[in-house]
Amino acid sequence: MVDLRSRVADFRQGVLQWAEVRLPALTRYRQPESLPVRLHRRRIYVLPTRFGVYATALLAVMLLGALNFNNNAALLLTYALGGVLLLSPWHAVRAIEGVVLERIEAEPVHAGQIVPVDTAWSVADSRHRIALDLTGGAAPVRFDLAGEGRAGMQLPTRLRGWQAVPALTLASDAPFGLFRAWSVLRPAQSLLVWPQPEVDTAALPDRGTEIDRRARLAEGEDFEGLRDYRPGDPPRRVAWKASARSERLLVRDPAMPAAGPLDLRWDDTASLPFELRVSRMTRWVIEAAGSGRRFRMQLPDMMLGPERGNEFRNRCLRALALL
């Protein structure tokens, strides 16, 4: 079975290579392209819209009627509208010719969320482009372009890791909607998708912090103030001089030690399936970063931290996404 699949893949690759040499017009723009991508006439297609077909049929009826009744005014109107119809595809092609896709930018999101994608465009001349339609995301986007501009779209995500940007279609039916010109762009770019965090997860592991706290309390050296005596306080912490002045029994309150870094270990999730382990570690990273404490993350092949902040959180989420 594996041998058959490899043979089919080799045959398909051979056919594509042959077509690339013999039929470049059919395969040249079906492969991923590195940015920037410039649209020229050889990669732009144009067809009449439904409204354009109706207008053509109407003009044909008007021409037959004008010829039948030998009406010069009707012939003049038919020819004038026919000239507009003939010029429409040329204007539709010019609306997207010379448009350049410069960049595609997006911030990572968690799997299952919608990622906002920002596309940067420019034009090779000074003409103002109107009514440009960009499709390929969750919903089509219409924008105008003068010199440089941006268009935002939204892409759904399903799995963590690198997600390839889908094929984008830039089209225009300007100026009258009679013809639609379009071109397909296949940018060779991927977007990073973080893992989906676990909804209900265990508490953050906090090893060593309680042990360190008890050790420092046992020393009895650091104090942050005085408080009223509570049953169970050791007599050696009683502040006798302060108690005599205030006529209350006061004890020295030990200073709480600074919390140590959180230790997030991959081995602590060994009882879960692999993807659930990734989800739990993702939840721990988010909660640890939100607490403001320093933390470190141990994965099978790396150790990150201890650090704190959003930048370190993003590094950890990236490592989990690519795990």
PDB file of C-alpha atoms in Angstrom, residues 6 66 89 107 155 252 287 292:
ATOM      1  CA  SER A   6       4.745   6.544  -3.382  1.00  0.00           C
ATOM      2  CA  ALA A  66     -33.887  49.680 -34.348  1.00  0.00           C
ATOM      3  CA  PRO A  89     -13.917  44.321 -19.694  1.00  0.00           C
ATOM      4  CA  GLU A 107      -0.892  37.850  15.393  1.00  0.00           C
ATOM      5  CA  LEU A 155      -9.338  33.101   8.693  1.00  0.00           C
ATOM      6  CA  ARG A 252       6.567  39.833  65.839  1.00  0.00           C
ATOM      7  CA  GLU A 287      -2.237  31.433  34.131  1.00  0.00           C
ATOM      8  CA  GLY A 292       2.951  38.113  37.174  1.00  0.00           C
TER       9      GLY A 292
END
